[in-house]
C-alpha cells in the first residue's frame, strides 16, 4: 500500500481475528514502552512500567498538573502481568484490570505511607474463550471507568469503577464493537465502531437508555467507517473510512451535529506512512476548523509527530522527544502540545511543543479584488449546542434514525 492507512488499534486487530491479540496478556512487547493513559482533564496519567527486575511490572501514576511532572510507583503485593491495564481517575487513584483465569478483576490503587493501598472492586467473568475485555478510554467526568467485553456475536458495556455495588452490566449490543469515543461530559453518549455482516459502522450508545443505539457514520453503504477521536468542546471528529478510496482507509474529519459531509483532506495522505490521531486541542468552542490535531506518524524511518488544523489544510512535522510514550499526549487550550516521555536519565518528563500556525488568508479589498473570488476554506456552519442524539454524518444529510 503506497498511501497512508489508519493504524488499527489493538482491539481492532483482535476483532479481525489476527494473532497479535489472541490473548489478553500480550499487549506490549517486552522492550517497548507501555501505553500512557491520561485523564480527560490532563491532571493525571498512568502506565505499566518495569522495576529493577526486568520481569517485575508495576503501575506508575504521573501527576501532570503541577509545576513539574512527577511519578509515584504503585507496586501491589506481587508483580503485574505485562497485559495488565491501568487507568487514572481524577482523584489520583489508579484503576487496575487483571486477568485471573477467566475472570477480570478490578482494583483501585493509591499511595500510602508506606506502600500501596488497594481497594478491590469486584470482577467480571468471561467464560467464553472468544470474549475479550478491555478498558474504554477515560470518561470525561474522571470519576467512573467503563469496559467493553467483545464476544463472538455480541458486545457488553460494563461500568467497572464508580458504581454503587461493584461492576455493573449496562448494555448488550449485537455485533462486535471496538474503538470508544465519549461524545458528552456526563458519560452518557458513547461512540463505538460496530462490525455486523462484514461491515464496520460507528454508532452511538445511550448508556442511560439501556444501550439504545443510533447511527453516527453513514458515509457509504459498502464502506467501513470508524470514529477515531472526538473533541467535546468544538465537536470536531476524526474519522477513518475507505469510502473515498475503496480498499484504502483514509483519514477524514467532520463536526458533531453538522449535516455537512465528511471531508478527506489530501494533506492527511502520506506515502508509505501510517497516521494515528491521538489528541485534539480543547476549548475551541464553535471553532472546529481552528482546532489543532496531534497525530503519530509511523514511516520507514521511525515515528514522529504531526500537527494539523482543518482550516489550514497543511500537515506540520515535528520531531518526537526521546523516550516519547508514543501515541500519548494532550493539548493545552492555548495550543501547546504536551508529550510525556521516559528515559533512563529522566524517567518522568513532559516535552512542550508549539507547532506553527499558518496565517489566515488575506482579505481582498475593493481596490485589489480579483475578477474571480479567491479559494476559501471549505464551508462550515456554526455548531449548535450538543444534542442528546448526534446527527449521523455521511455524504448527504440523513434523517434521524435508530437501529438495534
Short mmCIF file of C-alpha atoms in Angstrom, two decimals:
data_model
loop_
_atom_site.label_atom_id
_atom_site.label_comp_id
_atom_site.label_asym_id
_atom_site.label_seq_id
_atom_site.Cartn_x
_atom_site.Cartn_y
_atom_site.Cartn_z
CA UNK A 1 0.00 0.00 0.00
CA UNK A 2 1.51 3.30 -1.07
CA UNK A 3 -0.95 5.60 0.64
CA UNK A 4 -1.34 6.12 4.34
CA UNK A 5 -3.65 3.83 6.23
CA UNK A 6 -5.28 4.45 9.56
CA UNK A 7 -3.40 2.42 12.15
CA UNK A 8 -5.69 -0.24 13.67
CA UNK A 9 -5.92 -0.32 17.42
CA UNK A 10 -5.21 -3.45 19.41
CA UNK A 11 -8.92 -4.11 19.80
CA UNK A 12 -9.46 -3.67 16.05
CA UNK A 13 -6.82 -6.30 15.37
CA UNK A 14 -8.44 -8.58 17.90
CA UNK A 15 -11.81 -8.13 16.19
CA UNK A 16 -10.23 -9.02 12.88
CA UNK A 17 -9.04 -12.29 14.34
CA UNK A 18 -5.31 -11.70 13.92
CA UNK A 19 -2.76 -13.48 16.06
CA UNK A 20 -1.41 -10.25 17.50
CA UNK A 21 -4.03 -10.02 20.23
CA UNK A 22 -5.32 -13.56 20.51
CA UNK A 23 -4.70 -13.36 24.25
CA UNK A 24 -5.21 -10.62 26.80
CA UNK A 25 -1.69 -10.78 28.17
CA UNK A 26 0.42 -9.84 25.16
CA UNK A 27 -0.49 -6.23 24.51
CA UNK A 28 3.04 -4.88 24.79
CA UNK A 29 6.35 -6.37 23.61
CA UNK A 30 8.85 -6.73 26.50
CA UNK A 31 11.16 -4.00 25.23
CA UNK A 32 8.50 -1.46 24.20
CA UNK A 33 7.22 1.44 26.31
CA UNK A 34 3.77 0.67 27.65
CA UNK A 35 0.85 2.93 26.75
CA UNK A 36 0.35 6.02 28.87
CA UNK A 37 -3.30 6.77 29.70
CA UNK A 38 -4.17 10.40 30.56
CA UNK A 39 -7.29 11.68 32.29
CA UNK A 40 -9.55 13.93 30.24
CA UNK A 41 -8.63 16.98 32.32
CA UNK A 42 -4.91 16.25 31.92
CA UNK A 43 -4.22 16.12 35.66
CA UNK A 44 -3.00 12.52 35.93
CA UNK A 45 -1.57 9.76 33.79
CA UNK A 46 -0.83 6.12 34.45
CA UNK A 47 1.19 3.40 32.81
CA UNK A 48 2.67 -0.01 33.49
CA UNK A 49 6.42 0.02 33.88
CA UNK A 50 9.23 -2.28 34.99
CA UNK A 51 11.10 -2.21 38.26
CA UNK A 52 14.72 -3.13 39.00
CA UNK A 53 13.99 -6.71 37.97
CA UNK A 54 13.27 -6.85 34.20
CA UNK A 55 10.27 -9.14 34.68
CA UNK A 56 8.70 -7.17 37.54
CA UNK A 57 5.96 -4.88 36.21
CA UNK A 58 4.08 -2.39 38.36
CA UNK A 59 1.68 0.56 37.84
CA UNK A 60 3.02 4.08 37.94
CA UNK A 61 0.99 7.27 38.36
CA UNK A 62 2.13 10.57 36.88
CA UNK A 63 0.97 13.94 38.21
CA UNK A 64 0.85 16.41 35.31
CA UNK A 65 -0.97 19.49 36.64
CA UNK A 66 1.81 20.82 38.88
CA UNK A 67 4.85 22.97 38.11
CA UNK A 68 6.84 19.85 37.15
CA UNK A 69 5.60 16.34 36.41
CA UNK A 70 6.46 13.60 38.89
CA UNK A 71 5.81 9.87 39.10
CA UNK A 72 4.62 7.76 42.05
CA UNK A 73 5.21 4.00 41.84
CA UNK A 74 2.24 1.86 42.92
CA UNK A 75 3.55 -1.69 43.31
CA UNK A 76 1.00 -4.16 44.67
CA UNK A 77 1.73 -7.28 46.72
CA UNK A 78 3.03 -9.08 43.64
CA UNK A 79 4.32 -8.03 40.21
CA UNK A 80 1.76 -7.37 37.50
CA UNK A 81 1.49 -9.29 34.24
CA UNK A 82 2.58 -7.36 31.11
CA UNK A 83 -1.03 -7.31 29.83
CA UNK A 84 -2.48 -5.64 32.92
CA UNK A 85 -4.40 -2.47 32.07
CA UNK A 86 -4.20 0.71 34.15
CA UNK A 87 -6.26 3.89 34.04
CA UNK A 88 -6.05 7.01 36.24
CA UNK A 89 -9.08 8.64 37.86
CA UNK A 90 -9.46 12.35 38.55
CA UNK A 91 -8.90 11.85 42.31
CA UNK A 92 -5.43 10.37 41.73
CA UNK A 93 -6.30 6.72 42.25
CA UNK A 94 -5.38 4.23 39.53
CA UNK A 95 -7.73 1.52 38.28
CA UNK A 96 -6.10 -1.83 37.52
CA UNK A 97 -7.60 -4.60 35.40
CA UNK A 98 -6.06 -8.04 35.88
CA UNK A 99 -6.91 -11.32 34.16
CA UNK A 100 -7.16 -14.27 36.56
CA UNK A 101 -8.15 -17.39 34.62
CA UNK A 102 -11.48 -16.40 33.03
CA UNK A 103 -12.19 -13.57 35.48
CA UNK A 104 -11.23 -9.93 35.02
CA UNK A 105 -10.65 -8.37 38.43
CA UNK A 106 -10.67 -4.63 39.12
CA UNK A 107 -8.97 -2.71 41.93
CA UNK A 108 -8.11 0.87 42.78
CA UNK A 109 -4.52 1.59 43.79
CA UNK A 110 -3.42 4.65 45.76
CA UNK A 111 -0.22 5.71 47.53
CA UNK A 112 0.02 5.19 51.28
CA UNK A 113 2.78 5.65 53.81
CA UNK A 114 4.37 3.23 53.38
CA UNK A 115 3.48 1.09 50.37
CA UNK A 116 0.43 0.97 48.16
CA UNK A 117 -3.19 0.80 49.21
CA UNK A 118 -5.56 -1.39 47.20
CA UNK A 119 -9.37 -1.34 47.11
CA UNK A 120 -10.87 -4.38 45.34
CA UNK A 121 -13.94 -3.52 43.25
CA UNK A 122 -15.06 -6.95 42.05
CA UNK A 123 -14.75 -8.98 38.88
CA UNK A 124 -16.36 -9.66 35.51
CA UNK A 125 -16.43 -13.28 34.39
CA UNK A 126 -15.85 -14.13 30.73
CA UNK A 127 -16.15 -17.94 30.50
CA UNK A 128 -16.29 -17.88 26.68
CA UNK A 129 -12.75 -18.19 25.35
CA UNK A 130 -13.70 -15.96 22.43
CA UNK A 131 -14.56 -12.98 24.67
CA UNK A 132 -12.04 -10.16 25.03
CA UNK A 133 -12.42 -7.48 27.71
CA UNK A 134 -10.60 -4.14 27.78
CA UNK A 135 -10.99 -0.76 29.42
CA UNK A 136 -12.63 2.04 27.46
CA UNK A 137 -10.88 5.44 27.27
CA UNK A 138 -11.18 7.57 30.43
CA UNK A 139 -14.66 9.00 30.97
CA UNK A 140 -14.89 12.83 30.82
CA UNK A 141 -16.08 13.04 34.44
CA UNK A 142 -12.95 11.24 35.67
CA UNK A 143 -14.92 9.51 38.44
CA UNK A 144 -16.07 6.40 36.61
CA UNK A 145 -14.45 3.79 34.38
CA UNK A 146 -16.00 1.52 31.78
CA UNK A 147 -15.03 -1.67 29.99
CA UNK A 148 -16.02 -3.39 26.77
CA UNK A 149 -16.42 -7.20 26.64
CA UNK A 150 -16.38 -8.29 23.00
CA UNK A 151 -17.81 -11.75 22.37
CA UNK A 152 -18.27 -13.79 19.22
CA UNK A 153 -21.57 -12.17 18.27
CA UNK A 154 -22.36 -9.53 20.92
CA UNK A 155 -20.62 -6.81 22.93
CA UNK A 156 -21.29 -5.89 26.56
CA UNK A 157 -20.64 -2.49 28.13
CA UNK A 158 -19.70 -2.58 31.84
CA UNK A 159 -19.32 0.10 34.49
CA UNK A 160 -16.31 -1.20 36.42
CA UNK A 161 -15.46 1.73 38.73
CA UNK A 162 -17.63 4.43 40.25
CA UNK A 163 -20.76 2.34 40.69
CA UNK A 164 -22.51 1.53 43.95
CA UNK A 165 -22.10 -2.25 44.05
CA UNK A 166 -19.06 -3.24 42.02
CA UNK A 167 -19.03 -3.92 38.25
CA UNK A 168 -22.41 -3.22 36.68
CA UNK A 169 -23.64 -4.54 33.33
CA UNK A 170 -25.04 -1.58 31.35
CA UNK A 171 -25.83 -2.78 27.84
CA UNK A 172 -25.65 -5.76 25.49
CA UNK A 173 -25.17 -4.87 21.84
CA UNK A 174 -25.47 -7.13 18.79
CA UNK A 175 -22.25 -7.28 16.79
CA UNK A 176 -18.57 -6.96 17.67
CA UNK A 177 -17.58 -3.48 18.82
CA UNK A 178 -14.21 -1.73 19.03
CA UNK A 179 -12.92 1.82 19.50
CA UNK A 180 -14.61 4.07 22.04
CA UNK A 181 -15.08 7.86 21.98
CA UNK A 182 -17.10 9.87 24.52
CA UNK A 183 -19.48 12.42 22.99
CA UNK A 184 -20.64 14.29 26.12
CA UNK A 185 -19.21 15.24 29.51
CA UNK A 186 -21.65 13.20 31.56
CA UNK A 187 -20.50 9.82 30.26
CA UNK A 188 -23.87 9.05 28.74
CA UNK A 189 -23.24 9.03 24.97
CA UNK A 190 -20.55 6.58 23.84
CA UNK A 191 -19.47 6.11 20.22
CA UNK A 192 -18.31 2.64 19.20
CA UNK A 193 -17.28 1.02 15.93
CA UNK A 194 -19.57 -1.97 15.38
CA UNK A 195 -18.93 -4.78 12.91
CA UNK A 196 -22.05 -6.52 11.60
CA UNK A 197 -22.20 -8.60 8.45
CA UNK A 198 -18.64 -7.83 7.46
CA UNK A 199 -19.06 -4.03 7.57
CA UNK A 200 -17.99 -1.65 10.34
CA UNK A 201 -20.00 1.48 11.13
CA UNK A 202 -19.68 3.95 14.01
CA UNK A 203 -22.71 4.01 16.27
CA UNK A 204 -23.81 5.94 19.36
CA UNK A 205 -24.82 4.05 22.50
CA UNK A 206 -27.02 5.82 25.05
CA UNK A 207 -25.95 4.34 28.40
CA UNK A 208 -28.87 5.94 30.24
CA UNK A 209 -31.45 4.30 27.97
CA UNK A 210 -30.40 0.66 28.30
CA UNK A 211 -27.87 0.90 25.48
CA UNK A 212 -30.17 2.35 22.83
CA UNK A 213 -28.24 2.53 19.55
CA UNK A 214 -28.25 5.26 16.88
CA UNK A 215 -26.11 5.54 13.70
CA UNK A 216 -23.25 8.04 13.72
CA UNK A 217 -21.36 7.44 10.46
CA UNK A 218 -23.27 6.59 7.27
CA UNK A 219 -20.73 7.57 4.61
CA UNK A 220 -21.49 4.82 2.08
CA UNK A 221 -23.47 1.60 2.22
CA UNK A 222 -20.45 -0.61 1.47
CA UNK A 223 -17.76 1.34 3.38
CA UNK A 224 -16.10 0.73 6.74
CA UNK A 225 -16.49 3.91 8.79
CA UNK A 226 -14.80 4.33 12.18
CA UNK A 227 -14.66 7.19 14.67
CA UNK A 228 -11.07 7.63 15.81
CA UNK A 229 -11.14 10.72 18.03
CA UNK A 230 -13.50 13.47 19.11
CA UNK A 231 -13.44 16.78 20.99
CA UNK A 232 -16.22 17.69 23.41
CA UNK A 233 -15.81 21.47 23.13
CA UNK A 234 -15.79 22.01 19.37
CA UNK A 235 -17.42 18.79 18.20
CA UNK A 236 -14.52 18.06 15.84
CA UNK A 237 -14.39 14.36 14.87
CA UNK A 238 -11.51 12.44 13.25
CA UNK A 239 -12.77 9.60 11.09
CA UNK A 240 -11.27 6.61 9.30
CA UNK A 241 -13.10 5.32 6.23
CA UNK A 242 -12.49 3.59 2.92
CA UNK A 243 -15.49 5.32 1.29
CA UNK A 244 -13.43 7.76 -0.85
CA UNK A 245 -10.88 5.08 -1.86
CA UNK A 246 -12.27 1.53 -1.69
CA UNK A 247 -9.73 -0.82 -0.17
CA UNK A 248 -7.74 2.03 1.38
CA UNK A 249 -8.59 3.58 4.74
CA UNK A 250 -8.45 7.38 4.59
CA UNK A 251 -8.36 9.93 7.39
CA UNK A 252 -11.20 12.45 7.37
CA UNK A 253 -12.96 14.95 9.60
CA UNK A 254 -16.46 16.13 10.39
CA UNK A 255 -18.32 18.06 13.06
CA UNK A 256 -20.70 16.53 15.56
CA UNK A 257 -24.24 17.73 14.92
CA UNK A 258 -23.44 19.04 11.43
CA UNK A 259 -25.22 17.86 8.27
CA UNK A 260 -22.22 18.73 6.09
CA UNK A 261 -20.39 15.77 4.53
CA UNK A 262 -17.22 14.29 5.97
CA UNK A 263 -14.09 15.63 4.27
CA UNK A 264 -10.92 13.66 3.47
CA UNK A 265 -8.00 16.11 3.00
CA UNK A 266 -5.11 15.23 0.74
CA UNK A 267 -2.79 16.74 3.35
CA UNK A 268 -3.53 13.70 5.57
CA UNK A 269 -2.21 11.21 2.99
CA UNK A 270 1.50 10.38 3.14
CA UNK A 271 3.24 7.74 1.01
CA UNK A 272 4.24 4.62 2.97
CA UNK A 273 3.16 6.08 6.32
CA UNK A 274 0.54 5.44 8.96
CA UNK A 275 -1.23 8.38 10.64
CA UNK A 276 -2.92 7.92 14.02
CA UNK A 277 -4.62 10.93 15.66
CA UNK A 278 -4.27 10.98 19.46
CA UNK A 279 -5.16 14.48 20.76
CA UNK A 280 -7.35 17.47 19.81
CA UNK A 281 -6.93 20.99 21.17
CA UNK A 282 -9.72 21.74 23.68
CA UNK A 283 -11.52 24.97 24.42
CA UNK A 284 -12.24 25.99 20.83
CA UNK A 285 -15.98 26.47 21.20
CA UNK A 286 -17.77 26.86 17.85
CA UNK A 287 -14.38 26.79 16.06
CA UNK A 288 -13.79 23.18 14.98
CA UNK A 289 -11.80 24.26 11.91
CA UNK A 290 -9.24 26.01 14.14
CA UNK A 291 -8.65 23.06 16.46
CA UNK A 292 -5.15 21.63 16.39
CA UNK A 293 -4.91 17.86 15.99
CA UNK A 294 -1.86 15.81 17.02
CA UNK A 295 -1.04 12.65 15.08
CA UNK A 296 1.50 9.91 15.48
CA UNK A 297 3.22 9.27 12.15
CA UNK A 298 4.92 5.91 11.60
CA UNK A 299 7.08 5.56 8.50
CA UNK A 300 10.01 3.57 7.12
CA UNK A 301 12.48 5.65 9.18
CA UNK A 302 10.71 5.68 12.53
CA UNK A 303 7.97 7.61 14.29
CA UNK A 304 7.40 11.32 14.68
CA UNK A 305 4.65 13.82 15.47
CA UNK A 306 2.36 15.60 13.06
CA UNK A 307 0.05 18.54 13.77
CA UNK A 308 -2.81 19.67 11.57
CA UNK A 309 -5.78 22.03 11.57
CA UNK A 310 -8.78 21.63 9.25
CA UNK A 311 -8.71 25.32 8.28
CA UNK A 312 -5.02 25.23 7.28
CA UNK A 313 -5.06 22.08 5.13
CA UNK A 314 -1.37 21.59 5.95
CA UNK A 315 0.38 18.87 7.96
CA UNK A 316 3.33 20.03 10.07
CA UNK A 317 6.05 17.52 11.01
CA UNK A 318 7.78 17.67 14.41
CA UNK A 319 10.47 15.51 15.97
CA UNK A 320 9.24 13.47 18.92
CA UNK A 321 11.20 13.72 22.19
CA UNK A 322 13.49 10.83 23.08
CA UNK A 323 11.61 8.23 25.08
CA UNK A 324 8.19 9.51 23.97
CA UNK A 325 5.41 7.25 25.20
CA UNK A 326 4.28 7.12 21.60
CA UNK A 327 0.67 7.88 20.85
CA UNK A 328 0.04 9.75 24.11
CA UNK A 329 -0.17 13.46 24.76
CA UNK A 330 -2.53 16.37 25.27
CA UNK A 331 -3.07 19.92 24.11
CA UNK A 332 -3.43 22.98 26.29
CA UNK A 333 -6.19 25.43 25.43
CA UNK A 334 -3.65 27.91 24.06
CA UNK A 335 -2.19 25.41 21.58
CA UNK A 336 0.83 23.87 23.33
CA UNK A 337 1.27 20.15 22.75
CA UNK A 338 2.49 18.23 25.83
CA UNK A 339 4.12 14.85 25.19
CA UNK A 340 5.06 12.51 28.07
CA UNK A 341 8.39 10.72 27.81
CA UNK A 342 10.60 8.49 29.94
CA UNK A 343 14.34 7.97 29.58
CA UNK A 344 16.99 6.45 31.82
CA UNK A 345 18.16 9.89 32.91
CA UNK A 346 14.66 11.40 33.14
CA UNK A 347 12.08 8.73 33.98
CA UNK A 348 9.18 11.21 34.14
CA UNK A 349 9.20 14.11 31.70
CA UNK A 350 6.83 16.15 29.55
CA UNK A 351 8.02 17.87 26.39
CA UNK A 352 6.20 21.03 25.30
CA UNK A 353 5.92 21.73 21.60
CA UNK A 354 4.37 24.79 19.98
CA UNK A 355 3.54 23.97 16.36
CA UNK A 356 3.48 26.72 13.75
CA UNK A 357 0.15 28.35 12.95
CA UNK A 358 -0.49 29.36 9.37
CA UNK A 359 -1.66 32.98 8.98
CA UNK A 360 -5.24 33.49 7.82
CA UNK A 361 -5.69 34.08 4.09
CA UNK A 362 -5.55 37.78 3.09
CA UNK A 363 -8.85 39.55 2.68
CA UNK A 364 -9.28 41.18 -0.70
CA UNK A 365 -10.04 44.93 -0.66
CA UNK A 366 -12.37 46.53 -3.24
CA UNK A 367 -9.37 48.10 -4.99
CA UNK A 368 -7.41 44.84 -5.21
CA UNK A 369 -10.23 42.34 -5.52
CA UNK A 370 -9.59 39.88 -8.36
CA UNK A 371 -12.10 39.29 -11.14
CA UNK A 372 -12.98 35.92 -9.60
CA UNK A 373 -13.23 35.22 -5.87
CA UNK A 374 -10.23 33.52 -4.24
CA UNK A 375 -10.42 29.99 -2.94
CA UNK A 376 -11.90 29.88 0.53
CA UNK A 377 -11.79 27.27 3.27
CA UNK A 378 -14.43 24.60 2.97
CA UNK A 379 -17.80 25.91 4.17
CA UNK A 380 -18.93 25.25 7.68
CA UNK A 381 -21.93 26.14 9.75
CA UNK A 382 -21.95 27.37 13.36
CA UNK A 383 -22.22 24.41 15.65
CA UNK A 384 -25.37 24.25 17.71
CA UNK A 385 -25.24 23.06 21.33
CA UNK A 386 -24.76 19.31 21.60
CA UNK A 387 -28.00 17.34 21.49
CA UNK A 388 -28.58 14.04 23.29
CA UNK A 389 -28.52 12.19 19.95
CA UNK A 390 -25.99 13.34 17.31
CA UNK A 391 -26.93 13.73 13.67
CA UNK A 392 -25.40 10.93 11.56
CA UNK A 393 -22.50 12.10 9.41
CA UNK A 394 -22.39 10.98 5.79
CA UNK A 395 -22.05 12.23 2.24
CA UNK A 396 -25.55 13.73 2.27
CA UNK A 397 -27.90 14.64 5.14
CA UNK A 398 -29.74 11.67 6.57
CA UNK A 399 -32.94 11.62 8.57
CA UNK A 400 -32.72 10.81 12.27
CA UNK A 401 -32.64 7.02 12.51
CA UNK A 402 -32.38 4.48 15.30
CA UNK A 403 -31.22 0.93 14.74
CA UNK A 404 -30.95 -2.03 17.08
#
